[in-house]
Coordinates of C-alpha atoms in Angstrom, one line a residue:
M1304 CA 1.0 0.6 -14.2
R1305 CA 1.6 -0.2 -17.9
A1306 CA 1.3 -4.0 -17.1
I1307 CA -2.0 -3.4 -15.4
L1308 CA -3.4 -1.4 -18.3
V1309 CA -2.3 -4.0 -20.8
L1310 CA -4.0 -6.7 -18.7
A1311 CA -7.2 -4.7 -18.5
G1312 CA -7.1 -4.1 -22.2
V1313 CA -6.7 -7.8 -22.9
A1314 CA -9.7 -8.6 -20.6
C1315 CA -11.9 -6.0 -22.3
L1316 CA -11.1 -7.3 -25.7
A1317 CA -11.8 -10.8 -24.7
L1318 CA -15.2 -9.8 -23.2
L1319 CA -16.1 -7.9 -26.4
A1320 CA -15.2 -11.0 -28.5
L1321 CA -17.6 -13.1 -26.4
L1322 CA -20.4 -10.7 -27.0
V1323 CA -19.7 -10.5 -30.7
R1324 CA -19.9 -14.3 -30.9
G1325 CA -23.3 -14.1 -29.3
E1326 CA -22.5 -16.8 -26.7
P1327 CA -25.2 -17.4 -24.1
S1328 CA -24.8 -15.8 -20.7
H1329 CA -25.0 -18.0 -17.6
A1330 CA -25.5 -17.2 -13.9
A1331 CA -22.3 -17.5 -11.9
S1332 CA -22.0 -20.4 -9.4
S1333 CA -22.8 -19.6 -5.8
K1334 CA -19.5 -21.3 -4.8
P1335 CA -16.2 -19.9 -5.9
N1336 CA -14.0 -21.5 -8.5
I1337 CA -10.6 -22.9 -7.6
I1338 CA -7.6 -23.1 -9.9
M1339 CA -4.4 -24.7 -8.5
F1340 CA -1.1 -24.4 -10.3
T1341 CA 1.8 -26.7 -9.2
T1342 CA 5.4 -26.7 -10.5
D1343 CA 7.9 -29.5 -10.0
D1344 CA 11.1 -28.9 -8.0
Q1345 CA 10.7 -25.2 -7.8
T1346 CA 12.4 -23.2 -5.0
V1347 CA 11.2 -19.9 -3.5
R1348 CA 14.3 -18.2 -5.1
D1349 CA 13.1 -19.4 -8.6
L1350 CA 10.0 -17.1 -8.3
A1351 CA 12.3 -14.3 -9.6
A1352 CA 11.8 -15.7 -13.1
M1353 CA 8.0 -15.4 -12.8
P1354 CA 7.0 -11.7 -12.6
K1355 CA 3.6 -12.2 -14.1
T1356 CA 2.6 -14.8 -11.5
Q1357 CA 3.9 -12.6 -8.8
S1358 CA 1.9 -9.6 -10.2
L1359 CA -1.3 -11.6 -10.8
I1360 CA -1.4 -13.8 -7.7
A1361 CA 1.0 -12.7 -5.0
A1362 CA 0.5 -8.9 -5.5
Q1363 CA -3.3 -9.4 -5.6
G1364 CA -3.4 -11.9 -2.7
A1365 CA -1.2 -13.6 -0.2
N1366 CA 2.4 -14.7 -0.4
F1367 CA 3.2 -17.1 2.4
L1368 CA 6.7 -16.5 3.4
H1369 CA 7.2 -19.7 5.4
A1370 CA 5.6 -22.5 3.4
Y1371 CA 7.0 -26.0 3.6
V1372 CA 6.4 -29.5 2.3
S1373 CA 6.4 -32.3 4.9
M1374 CA 8.2 -34.8 2.6
S1375 CA 10.4 -33.3 0.0
L1376 CA 9.8 -35.8 -2.7
C1377 CA 7.5 -35.6 -5.7
C1378 CA 5.0 -38.5 -5.2
P1379 CA 4.5 -38.3 -1.5
S1380 CA 4.2 -34.5 -1.6
R1381 CA 1.5 -34.6 -4.3
I1382 CA -0.4 -37.3 -2.5
T1383 CA -0.4 -35.2 0.6
V1384 CA -2.2 -32.4 -1.3
Q1385 CA -4.7 -35.0 -2.7
T1386 CA -5.5 -36.3 0.8
G1387 CA -4.6 -33.7 3.3
E1388 CA -2.5 -36.2 5.2
Y1389 CA 1.1 -36.5 6.3
A1390 CA 2.9 -39.3 4.4
H1391 CA 2.8 -41.6 7.5
N1392 CA -1.0 -41.5 7.2
H1393 CA -1.4 -41.9 3.4
H1394 CA 1.5 -44.4 3.4
V1395 CA 3.1 -43.2 0.1
M1396 CA 6.6 -43.0 1.3
G1397 CA 8.6 -42.8 -2.0
N1398 CA 8.4 -42.4 -5.7
T1399 CA 8.6 -46.1 -6.5
P1400 CA 7.2 -49.4 -5.1
P1401 CA 7.1 -51.1 -2.7
Q1402 CA 7.0 -48.2 -0.3
G1403 CA 5.9 -45.5 -2.8
G1404 CA 4.5 -44.7 -6.2
Y1405 CA 0.9 -44.4 -7.4
S1406 CA 0.1 -48.1 -6.8
V1407 CA 0.3 -47.5 -3.0
F1408 CA -2.2 -44.6 -3.2
N1409 CA -5.9 -45.1 -2.6
D1410 CA -7.4 -42.9 -5.3
K1411 CA -11.0 -43.9 -4.4
N1412 CA -11.1 -41.4 -1.5
D1413 CA -9.4 -38.1 -2.2
L1414 CA -9.8 -34.4 -2.9
P1415 CA -11.4 -34.5 -6.4
I1416 CA -14.0 -37.0 -5.3
W1417 CA -14.9 -34.8 -2.2
L1418 CA -15.1 -31.8 -4.5
Q1419 CA -17.4 -33.6 -6.9
Q1420 CA -19.6 -34.5 -4.0
A1421 CA -19.7 -30.8 -3.1
G1422 CA -21.0 -30.0 -6.6
Y1423 CA -17.8 -29.1 -8.3
R1424 CA -16.7 -30.1 -11.8
T1425 CA -13.1 -31.3 -11.6
I1426 CA -10.4 -31.0 -14.3
H1427 CA -6.9 -32.3 -14.1
I1428 CA -4.2 -31.1 -16.5
G1429 CA -0.5 -32.2 -16.4
K1430 CA 1.6 -34.4 -14.2
M1431 CA 0.2 -37.0 -11.9
P1432 CA 2.0 -38.6 -9.0
N1433 CA 4.9 -40.8 -9.9
G1434 CA 3.9 -44.3 -11.2
F1435 CA 0.7 -43.1 -12.8
G1436 CA 0.7 -44.7 -16.3
T1437 CA 3.3 -47.3 -15.3
D1438 CA 1.7 -48.7 -12.1
T1439 CA -1.6 -48.2 -13.8
N1440 CA -2.9 -48.7 -17.3
E1441 CA -1.9 -45.8 -19.6
T1442 CA -5.5 -44.9 -20.3
Y1443 CA -6.7 -45.2 -16.7
V1444 CA -8.8 -42.3 -15.4
P1445 CA -9.2 -42.1 -11.6
P1446 CA -12.8 -41.8 -10.4
G1447 CA -12.4 -38.2 -9.2
W1448 CA -11.6 -36.9 -12.6
G1449 CA -14.4 -37.9 -14.9
P1450 CA -17.2 -40.1 -16.1
F1451 CA -14.7 -42.8 -17.0
N1452 CA -14.0 -46.0 -15.1
G1453 CA -17.1 -45.5 -13.0
G1454 CA -16.7 -41.8 -12.2
S1455 CA -19.6 -39.4 -11.6
G1456 CA -19.5 -37.7 -15.0
R1457 CA -18.4 -34.4 -13.5
G1458 CA -14.8 -34.2 -14.5
E1459 CA -12.2 -34.2 -17.2
F1460 CA -8.7 -35.6 -17.3
Y1461 CA -5.5 -34.7 -19.3
A1462 CA -2.6 -36.5 -17.7
F1463 CA 1.0 -36.8 -18.7
I1464 CA 2.0 -40.4 -19.5
K1465 CA 5.3 -40.8 -21.3
P1466 CA 8.2 -40.7 -22.0
P1467 CA 9.6 -39.8 -18.6
S1468 CA 10.9 -36.2 -18.2
A1469 CA 9.9 -35.1 -21.7
Y1470 CA 9.1 -31.5 -22.5
T1471 CA 8.2 -32.3 -26.1
D1472 CA 7.2 -35.4 -28.2
F1473 CA 5.1 -36.7 -25.3
A1474 CA 1.7 -38.5 -24.8
L1475 CA -1.2 -37.6 -22.6
D1476 CA -4.1 -39.7 -21.3
E1477 CA -7.0 -37.6 -22.4
N1478 CA -10.2 -38.8 -20.8
G1479 CA -9.2 -42.4 -21.3
A1480 CA -7.6 -42.2 -24.7
L1481 CA -3.9 -41.9 -25.4
K1482 CA -2.9 -38.8 -27.5
Q1483 CA 0.6 -38.4 -29.0
Y1484 CA 1.9 -34.8 -29.3
T1485 CA 4.7 -33.9 -31.7
P1486 CA 8.3 -32.6 -31.1
E1487 CA 7.0 -29.1 -32.0
D1488 CA 4.5 -29.2 -29.1
Y1489 CA 6.0 -27.7 -26.0
Q1490 CA 4.4 -29.4 -22.9
T1491 CA 3.9 -26.2 -20.8
T1492 CA 2.1 -24.5 -23.7
V1493 CA -0.1 -27.5 -24.4
Y1494 CA -1.2 -27.4 -20.7
G1495 CA -2.0 -23.7 -21.1
D1496 CA -4.0 -24.4 -24.3
L1497 CA -6.0 -27.2 -22.6
A1498 CA -6.7 -25.0 -19.5
V1499 CA -7.9 -22.0 -21.5
D1500 CA -10.0 -24.3 -23.8
R1501 CA -11.6 -26.1 -20.8
I1502 CA -12.3 -22.9 -18.9
D1503 CA -14.0 -21.5 -22.1
E1504 CA -16.1 -24.7 -22.4
H1505 CA -17.0 -24.9 -18.7
F1506 CA -18.3 -21.3 -18.5
T1507 CA -20.2 -21.7 -21.8
N1508 CA -22.0 -25.0 -20.9
H1509 CA -21.6 -25.5 -17.1
A1510 CA -21.5 -22.0 -15.6
N1511 CA -23.9 -22.9 -12.8
D1512 CA -21.4 -25.4 -11.5
P1513 CA -18.3 -24.3 -9.7
L1514 CA -15.0 -25.4 -11.2
Y1515 CA -12.0 -27.0 -9.6
M1516 CA -9.0 -27.2 -12.0
Q1517 CA -5.4 -28.2 -11.2
V1518 CA -2.7 -27.5 -13.7
Q1519 CA 0.4 -29.5 -12.8
F1520 CA 3.4 -28.2 -14.8
F1521 CA 6.6 -30.3 -15.2
A1522 CA 9.0 -27.3 -15.1
P1523 CA 11.6 -26.7 -13.9
H1524 CA 12.3 -30.4 -13.3
D1525 CA 15.4 -32.0 -15.0
P1526 CA 16.2 -32.1 -17.8
A1527 CA 15.1 -28.4 -17.8
T1528 CA 14.4 -27.9 -21.5
P1529 CA 13.4 -24.3 -22.3
E1530 CA 10.9 -23.4 -24.9
T1531 CA 12.6 -22.3 -28.1
K1532 CA 11.8 -18.6 -27.7
Y1533 CA 13.3 -18.6 -24.2
Q1534 CA 16.6 -20.5 -24.8
N1535 CA 19.5 -18.6 -23.4
A1536 CA 17.2 -16.0 -21.8
F1537 CA 19.1 -16.4 -18.5
A1538 CA 22.5 -17.3 -20.1
S1539 CA 24.2 -14.4 -18.3
A1540 CA 22.4 -14.9 -15.0
P1541 CA 24.9 -15.5 -12.2
L1542 CA 24.4 -18.4 -9.9
P1543 CA 23.4 -17.1 -6.4
I1544 CA 26.1 -18.1 -4.0
D1545 CA 26.1 -17.7 -0.3
A1546 CA 28.1 -19.3 2.6
S1547 CA 26.1 -22.5 2.4
F1548 CA 27.1 -23.1 -1.2
N1549 CA 29.9 -25.7 -1.5
E1550 CA 30.1 -25.4 2.3
K1551 CA 33.6 -25.3 3.6
N1552 CA 33.2 -26.6 7.1
V1553 CA 30.7 -29.5 7.5
K1554 CA 32.0 -30.9 10.8
D1555 CA 28.7 -30.2 12.4
K1556 CA 26.8 -32.1 9.6
P1557 CA 25.9 -35.8 9.7
G1558 CA 28.3 -38.4 8.3
W1559 CA 26.7 -38.8 4.9
I1560 CA 27.2 -35.1 4.3
R1561 CA 30.8 -35.1 5.6
K1562 CA 31.6 -37.8 3.0
I1563 CA 30.8 -35.5 0.1
S1564 CA 33.7 -33.7 -1.4
R1565 CA 33.6 -30.0 -2.2
F1566 CA 32.9 -29.1 -5.8
G1567 CA 35.4 -28.3 -8.5
P1568 CA 35.0 -25.7 -11.3
G1569 CA 33.4 -28.3 -13.6
L1570 CA 30.6 -29.2 -11.2
I1571 CA 30.0 -25.6 -10.3
A1572 CA 29.6 -24.8 -14.0
K1573 CA 27.1 -27.6 -14.3
I1574 CA 25.1 -26.3 -11.4
Q1575 CA 25.0 -22.8 -12.9
T1576 CA 23.9 -24.1 -16.3
R1577 CA 21.1 -26.1 -14.7
Y1578 CA 20.1 -23.1 -12.7
Q1579 CA 19.8 -20.9 -15.8
H1580 CA 17.8 -23.5 -17.8
R1581 CA 15.5 -24.0 -14.9
L1582 CA 14.6 -20.3 -14.8
E1583 CA 14.1 -20.4 -18.6
T1584 CA 11.5 -23.2 -18.3
L1585 CA 9.6 -21.1 -15.7
L1586 CA 9.2 -18.2 -18.2
S1587 CA 6.8 -20.4 -20.1
V1588 CA 4.9 -21.4 -17.0
D1589 CA 4.6 -17.6 -16.2
D1590 CA 3.1 -17.1 -19.7
Q1591 CA 0.5 -19.8 -19.3
I1592 CA -0.6 -18.6 -15.8
E1593 CA -1.1 -15.2 -17.3
R1594 CA -3.2 -16.7 -20.2
I1595 CA -5.4 -18.6 -17.8
T1596 CA -5.9 -15.6 -15.5
N1597 CA -6.8 -13.5 -18.5
E1598 CA -9.3 -16.1 -19.6
L1599 CA -11.0 -16.1 -16.2
S1600 CA -11.1 -12.3 -16.3
A1601 CA -12.6 -12.3 -19.8
R1602 CA -15.3 -14.6 -18.6
G1603 CA -16.0 -12.4 -15.7
Q1604 CA -15.0 -15.1 -13.3
L1605 CA -11.8 -13.9 -11.8
A1606 CA -13.4 -12.1 -8.9
N1607 CA -15.1 -15.4 -7.9
T1608 CA -12.0 -17.6 -8.3
Y1609 CA -9.3 -18.6 -5.9
L1610 CA -5.9 -19.0 -7.6
I1611 CA -3.3 -21.1 -5.8
F1612 CA 0.3 -21.4 -6.9
T1613 CA 2.9 -23.7 -5.3
S1614 CA 5.6 -26.4 -6.0
D1615 CA 5.7 -30.1 -4.9
N1616 CA 9.0 -29.6 -3.2
G1617 CA 12.2 -27.5 -3.4
F1618 CA 15.6 -28.4 -4.9
M1619 CA 19.2 -28.4 -3.7
Q1620 CA 21.5 -26.3 -5.9
G1621 CA 24.9 -26.6 -4.2
Q1622 CA 24.0 -25.8 -0.6
H1623 CA 25.8 -28.0 1.9
R1624 CA 27.7 -29.7 -0.9
L1625 CA 24.5 -31.2 -2.4
H1626 CA 24.7 -30.3 -6.1
Q1627 CA 21.1 -31.4 -7.0
G1628 CA 18.0 -33.3 -5.8
K1629 CA 15.7 -32.9 -2.8
F1630 CA 14.8 -35.1 0.1
A1631 CA 17.3 -33.4 2.4
P1632 CA 15.8 -31.6 5.5
Y1633 CA 17.4 -28.3 4.6
E1634 CA 15.6 -25.1 3.7
P1635 CA 16.2 -25.1 -0.1
S1636 CA 14.7 -28.6 -0.2
I1637 CA 11.7 -28.3 2.0
Q1638 CA 10.6 -24.6 1.5
V1639 CA 8.3 -23.9 -1.4
P1640 CA 6.5 -20.9 -2.9
L1641 CA 2.9 -20.6 -1.9
L1642 CA 0.7 -17.8 -3.3
I1643 CA -3.1 -17.5 -3.0
R1644 CA -5.5 -15.0 -4.5
G1645 CA -9.2 -14.9 -4.1
P1646 CA -12.3 -13.4 -2.4
G1647 CA -11.6 -12.0 1.0
I1648 CA -7.8 -12.1 0.7
P1649 CA -6.3 -8.6 0.8
A1650 CA -3.9 -7.6 -1.9
G1651 CA -0.2 -7.8 -1.0
S1652 CA -0.8 -9.9 2.1
Q1653 CA 2.4 -11.6 3.4
P1654 CA 1.5 -14.0 6.2
R1655 CA 4.5 -15.1 8.3
A1656 CA 2.8 -18.1 9.9
L1657 CA 4.5 -21.4 9.4
V1658 CA 2.4 -23.5 7.0
W1659 CA 2.8 -26.8 5.0
N1660 CA 1.4 -28.5 2.0
G1661 CA -1.3 -30.4 3.9
D1662 CA -2.8 -27.0 4.7
I1663 CA -3.6 -26.5 1.0
T1664 CA -6.1 -29.4 1.1
A1665 CA -7.8 -28.0 4.1
T1666 CA -8.0 -24.6 2.5
I1667 CA -9.6 -26.0 -0.7
L1668 CA -12.1 -27.9 1.3
K1669 CA -13.0 -24.8 3.3
I1670 CA -13.4 -22.7 0.1
A1671 CA -15.6 -25.4 -1.5
D1672 CA -17.6 -26.2 1.7
A1673 CA -16.7 -29.8 1.0
R1674 CA -16.6 -32.7 3.4
P1675 CA -13.4 -34.8 3.4
G1676 CA -13.5 -38.6 3.6
L1677 CA -10.2 -38.7 5.6
P1678 CA -9.0 -37.0 8.8
Q1679 CA -7.3 -33.8 7.9
D1680 CA -3.8 -33.3 9.3
G1681 CA -3.6 -29.6 8.1
R1682 CA -5.8 -26.6 8.6
S1683 CA -7.2 -23.8 6.4
L1684 CA -4.9 -21.0 5.3
L1685 CA -7.7 -18.5 4.8
P1686 CA -7.5 -16.9 8.3
Y1687 CA -3.8 -16.3 7.8
A1688 CA -4.2 -15.1 4.3
S1689 CA -6.9 -12.7 5.4
D1690 CA -5.0 -11.5 8.5
P1691 CA -1.2 -11.8 7.8
S1692 CA -0.5 -10.6 11.4
L1693 CA -2.1 -13.8 12.8
K1694 CA 0.4 -15.9 14.6
S1695 CA 0.8 -19.7 14.6
F1696 CA 2.7 -21.8 17.1
R1697 CA 2.0 -25.1 15.4
P1698 CA 5.2 -27.1 14.6
I1699 CA 5.5 -29.0 11.3
L1700 CA 6.7 -32.6 10.8
I1701 CA 9.3 -33.3 8.1
E1702 CA 9.5 -37.0 7.4
T1703 CA 10.9 -39.7 5.2
G1704 CA 10.9 -43.5 5.0
P1705 CA 8.3 -46.3 5.1
P1706 CA 5.8 -46.4 8.0
G1707 CA 6.3 -48.7 10.9
A1708 CA 5.0 -52.3 10.5
T1709 CA 2.1 -51.7 12.9
N1710 CA 1.4 -48.1 11.9
E1711 CA -2.2 -48.4 11.0
P1712 CA -4.9 -46.1 12.3
G1713 CA -6.1 -47.1 15.8
T1714 CA -3.3 -49.7 16.2
P1715 CA -1.0 -49.4 19.3
V1716 CA 2.6 -48.6 18.3
S1717 CA 5.4 -50.4 20.1
E1718 CA 8.9 -49.1 20.6
A1719 CA 10.1 -51.7 18.2
S1720 CA 7.7 -50.3 15.5
R1721 CA 9.1 -46.8 16.2
R1722 CA 12.5 -48.2 15.5
V1723 CA 11.3 -49.5 12.2
H1724 CA 10.3 -46.0 11.4
F1725 CA 13.9 -45.0 11.6
G1726 CA 15.6 -48.2 10.5
T1727 CA 16.1 -48.0 6.8
Y1728 CA 18.0 -46.0 4.3
V1729 CA 17.6 -44.4 0.8
K1730 CA 20.1 -44.9 -2.0
N1731 CA 20.2 -41.2 -2.9
L1732 CA 18.5 -38.0 -2.1
D1733 CA 15.9 -38.1 -4.9
Q1734 CA 14.9 -41.8 -5.0
D1735 CA 14.9 -41.7 -8.8
H1736 CA 17.4 -41.7 -11.6
T1737 CA 17.5 -37.9 -12.0
A1738 CA 19.6 -36.9 -9.0
Q1739 CA 22.3 -39.2 -7.8
I1740 CA 24.0 -36.9 -5.3
A1741 CA 27.0 -39.1 -4.8
R1742 CA 27.0 -42.8 -5.8
A1743 CA 28.9 -43.9 -2.8
I1744 CA 26.7 -42.0 -0.3
V1745 CA 23.9 -43.7 1.5
A1746 CA 21.6 -41.1 3.1
P1747 CA 19.8 -42.2 6.3
R1748 CA 16.1 -41.6 6.7
Y1749 CA 15.0 -39.0 9.2
R1750 CA 12.2 -37.3 11.1
A1751 CA 12.5 -33.6 11.7
I1752 CA 10.5 -30.9 13.4
R1753 CA 10.3 -27.4 12.1
T1754 CA 9.1 -24.5 14.2
G1755 CA 9.1 -20.8 13.4
R1756 CA 12.7 -20.6 14.7
Y1757 CA 14.2 -24.0 14.9
L1758 CA 14.9 -27.2 12.9
L1759 CA 15.8 -30.4 14.7
V1760 CA 16.6 -33.5 12.6
K1761 CA 16.8 -37.0 14.0
Y1762 CA 18.4 -39.5 11.6
S1763 CA 18.1 -43.3 11.6
D1764 CA 21.9 -43.7 11.9
G1765 CA 22.0 -41.8 15.2
S1766 CA 23.0 -38.4 13.7
R1767 CA 21.3 -35.3 15.0
E1768 CA 21.1 -31.6 13.8
L1769 CA 19.6 -28.5 15.4
Y1770 CA 19.6 -25.1 13.8
D1771 CA 18.6 -21.8 15.2
L1772 CA 17.2 -20.3 12.0
K1773 CA 16.8 -16.9 13.5
R1774 CA 20.5 -16.6 14.1
D1775 CA 21.6 -19.0 11.4
P1776 CA 19.2 -18.9 8.4
L1777 CA 21.7 -20.7 6.1
E1778 CA 22.0 -23.7 8.5
L1779 CA 25.8 -23.4 8.8
K1780 CA 26.3 -24.5 12.4
S1781 CA 24.3 -27.2 14.2
K1782 CA 23.6 -26.4 17.9
Y1783 CA 22.7 -29.9 18.9
K1784 CA 25.8 -30.3 21.1
D1785 CA 25.8 -26.7 22.3
S1786 CA 24.9 -26.8 26.0
R1787 CA 23.1 -23.4 25.7
Y1788 CA 20.6 -25.2 23.4
F1789 CA 20.0 -28.2 25.6
P1790 CA 16.5 -26.9 26.9
V1791 CA 15.6 -26.2 23.2
R1792 CA 16.7 -29.7 22.2
K1793 CA 14.8 -31.4 25.0
Y1794 CA 11.6 -29.5 24.1
L1795 CA 11.9 -30.2 20.3
L1796 CA 12.6 -33.9 20.8
K1797 CA 9.5 -34.2 23.0
K1798 CA 7.3 -32.4 20.4
L1799 CA 8.8 -34.5 17.5
K1800 CA 7.9 -37.7 19.3
G1801 CA 4.3 -36.5 19.4
L1802 CA 4.2 -35.6 15.7
V1803 CA 5.8 -38.8 14.2
L1804 CA 2.5 -40.7 14.3
C1805 CA 0.0 -37.9 14.7
Q1806 CA -3.3 -38.0 12.8
G1807 CA -6.0 -35.4 12.2
A1808 CA -6.4 -32.5 14.7
D1809 CA -3.5 -33.8 16.8
C1810 CA -1.2 -32.8 13.9
S1811 CA -2.4 -29.1 14.0
R1812 CA -2.4 -28.1 17.6
D1813 CA -0.6 -24.9 18.6
V1814 CA 2.0 -25.5 21.3
K1815 CA 3.9 -23.3 23.6
K1816 CA 6.8 -21.4 22.1
P1817 CA 10.1 -23.3 22.4
P1818 CA 12.4 -22.0 25.1
K1819 CA 15.1 -19.5 24.1
P1820 CA 18.8 -20.6 24.3
L1821 CA 20.5 -20.0 27.6
A1822 CA 22.5 -16.8 28.0
K1823 CA 26.2 -17.0 27.4
K1824 CA 28.2 -17.2 30.6
K1825 CA 30.2 -14.1 31.3
K1826 CA 33.9 -14.6 31.4
R1827 CA 35.5 -14.3 34.8
S1828 CA 37.8 -11.4 35.3
N1829 CA 41.3 -12.1 36.5
K1830 CA 41.4 -8.8 38.5

């Protein structure tokens, strides 16, 4: 109650300040505003460090309990949200060329362009997909974000450029001009300052236009560098440890996992320190989300604004012997927080439907009444946010690796091409320099299917995994070779084959519920 009163007081004071300044009033847009916040490498568990975000977005809207990313890697995941497509359709299959990076992405037909065509002003603040500023000119502004480089004049652009992984002493591409910030400027706070300033300017001068703004925070990505005031804030926080941490028995796991040795005390201490620093960086994100929300409230715009909060992917922190990184098909890597607040969404809603990051694009398009220029592989989350009891029986594809040689829309796909889909490997589980899981380990690419109960993984080296997440949420024992699960396995393999190259509505069809495991055979009595 005290927090609510404080928030209300801040909003009232801000409104009074606007009246005192005598700023002109403007009619509100007939379309709702949309603000999307994205963090980098944040897990669902990490939300514990963000009480303000939970209070302002989750408690006032919907907290999706089963939200996933289809490819747990920064660049492909962010491009999925920009296009509404699975990676096998947008073709950005990694963080770096030739299979990935910004240079592979067609930024002439994506979400901000569609929103501008629907009447929105678009503003980007923060991180862009990997390769932006290196694959492109440092002062390049994509057409969906502004009047620069041939854009429509309905956007603004403040993108992180260099140096890599810097929380301070960094440079931004600000509407086509490179601006250097000082070592005293903390990146997360700068993004909050820019967002509040641009919101203020928008509703002063463009209030008849709806606003789309995305604020892409770098936290809690490595090297997790906390803001000075939050250093050591979680120094005494214990590392959450369950049976999957430093897993003892990995006989059921694929060969690349079995090659990884168990952690010693030194590596466990390193994981714990990283965990603590990650949480400390999120405290600053929490502050800035509160500031931005307060500014919307002060402007009288909060009731007409959708707030979306998510992460580009999860992060492994010791589960199954993986001390860091993502890319793996396991829950800590592919599950992400997803919170949505806005008109028509009841407070405290907790939808249990299985959803993925491509659904975010479809949701924004629905809110904006915008027409996409690409087939949408996801579907709107609004029905599930409005009615959390609504069920979904649509499986989700989890994928990695470059597309097949003939994998172009409308092109027949041969069995040889399908083998290409599974025929290559990655050097590590992050595909960049920040997370070498084990230098001698070569992780195979995979395709996986996730349903409400099961995860089946099909690796390029012939390895297979199947987990019954209802009975084994920590993924400790694969059931792929358990005869009781053979009907489940057959069903999932068939559905996975249909998803691997799906496009548009074919990716979002509900299916029949998978069969249940066969009953255990009763032991014969010797009597």
